[in-house]
């Protein structure tokens, strides 16, 4: 074991310093590179490289707070796929929160099915203008056995609701007819 800045290395290479533990610099056109290679035989589902961000929690034990990892999805010659993941601590557990697999991005899922796949219990996406303090939330909601695509603003809920039973609500969270509008309407044609 080799220790730099420590007399008791815990790894094959253990570098200890108060700041700037590793610096890569290159004067060439390719820039500095850092490569991790796993030469062992890998199988589907194997993690074959990760970077952990660890620190001591309030009780003094060292835990991994964040992780970037690479996972083998399909190890078949010619169709090899991998998944790049980002983990965060969520409610005390290291949880995969972002996945990039086969050109698709998953938030809350390890197996994204579309270019962007957001999954979870009633997942929501916020699009906002921070300067004006205005926003819209786009979410999938459930209730009464009906899935709902819901758009809310910073001041109104149920701005627009589209259900999986072919009903649309404007200012109405549970539309009961094909188009259910609460409030004044104007139709011109």
Coordinates of N, CA and C in Angstrom, one line a residue, residues 161-163 165-170 175-181:
X161 N -56.6 19.6 -16.6 CA -56.5 18.2 -16.2 C -57.0 17.4 -17.4
X162 N -56.2 16.4 -17.8 CA -56.6 15.5 -18.9 C -56.5 14.1 -18.3
X163 N -57.7 13.4 -18.4 CA -57.7 12.0 -17.7 C -57.5 10.9 -18.8
X165 N -59.6 8.6 -19.1 CA -60.9 8.2 -19.6 C -61.5 9.2 -20.5
X166 N -60.7 9.9 -21.2 CA -61.0 10.9 -22.3 C -61.8 12.1 -21.9
X167 N -61.5 12.6 -20.7 CA -62.1 13.8 -20.2 C -61.1 14.9 -19.9
X168 N -61.5 16.1 -20.2 CA -60.6 17.3 -20.0 C -61.3 18.3 -19.0
X169 N -60.6 18.7 -18.0 CA -61.1 19.7 -17.1 C -60.2 21.0 -17.1
X170 N -60.9 22.1 -17.2 CA -60.2 23.4 -17.0 C -60.8 24.0 -15.7
X175 N -63.0 16.1 -14.0 CA -64.0 16.3 -15.0 C -64.9 15.2 -15.2
X176 N -66.2 15.5 -15.3 CA -67.2 14.4 -15.4 C -67.8 14.3 -16.8
X177 N -67.5 15.2 -17.7 CA -67.9 15.1 -19.1 C -66.7 15.3 -20.0
X178 N -66.8 15.2 -21.3 CA -65.7 15.3 -22.2 C -64.9 16.6 -22.0
X179 N -65.6 17.7 -21.9 CA -64.9 19.0 -21.6 C -65.7 19.6 -20.4
X180 N -65.1 19.8 -19.3 CA -65.7 20.2 -18.0 C -64.9 21.5 -17.6
X181 N -65.6 22.7 -17.7 CA -65.0 23.9 -17.5 C -65.7 24.6 -16.3

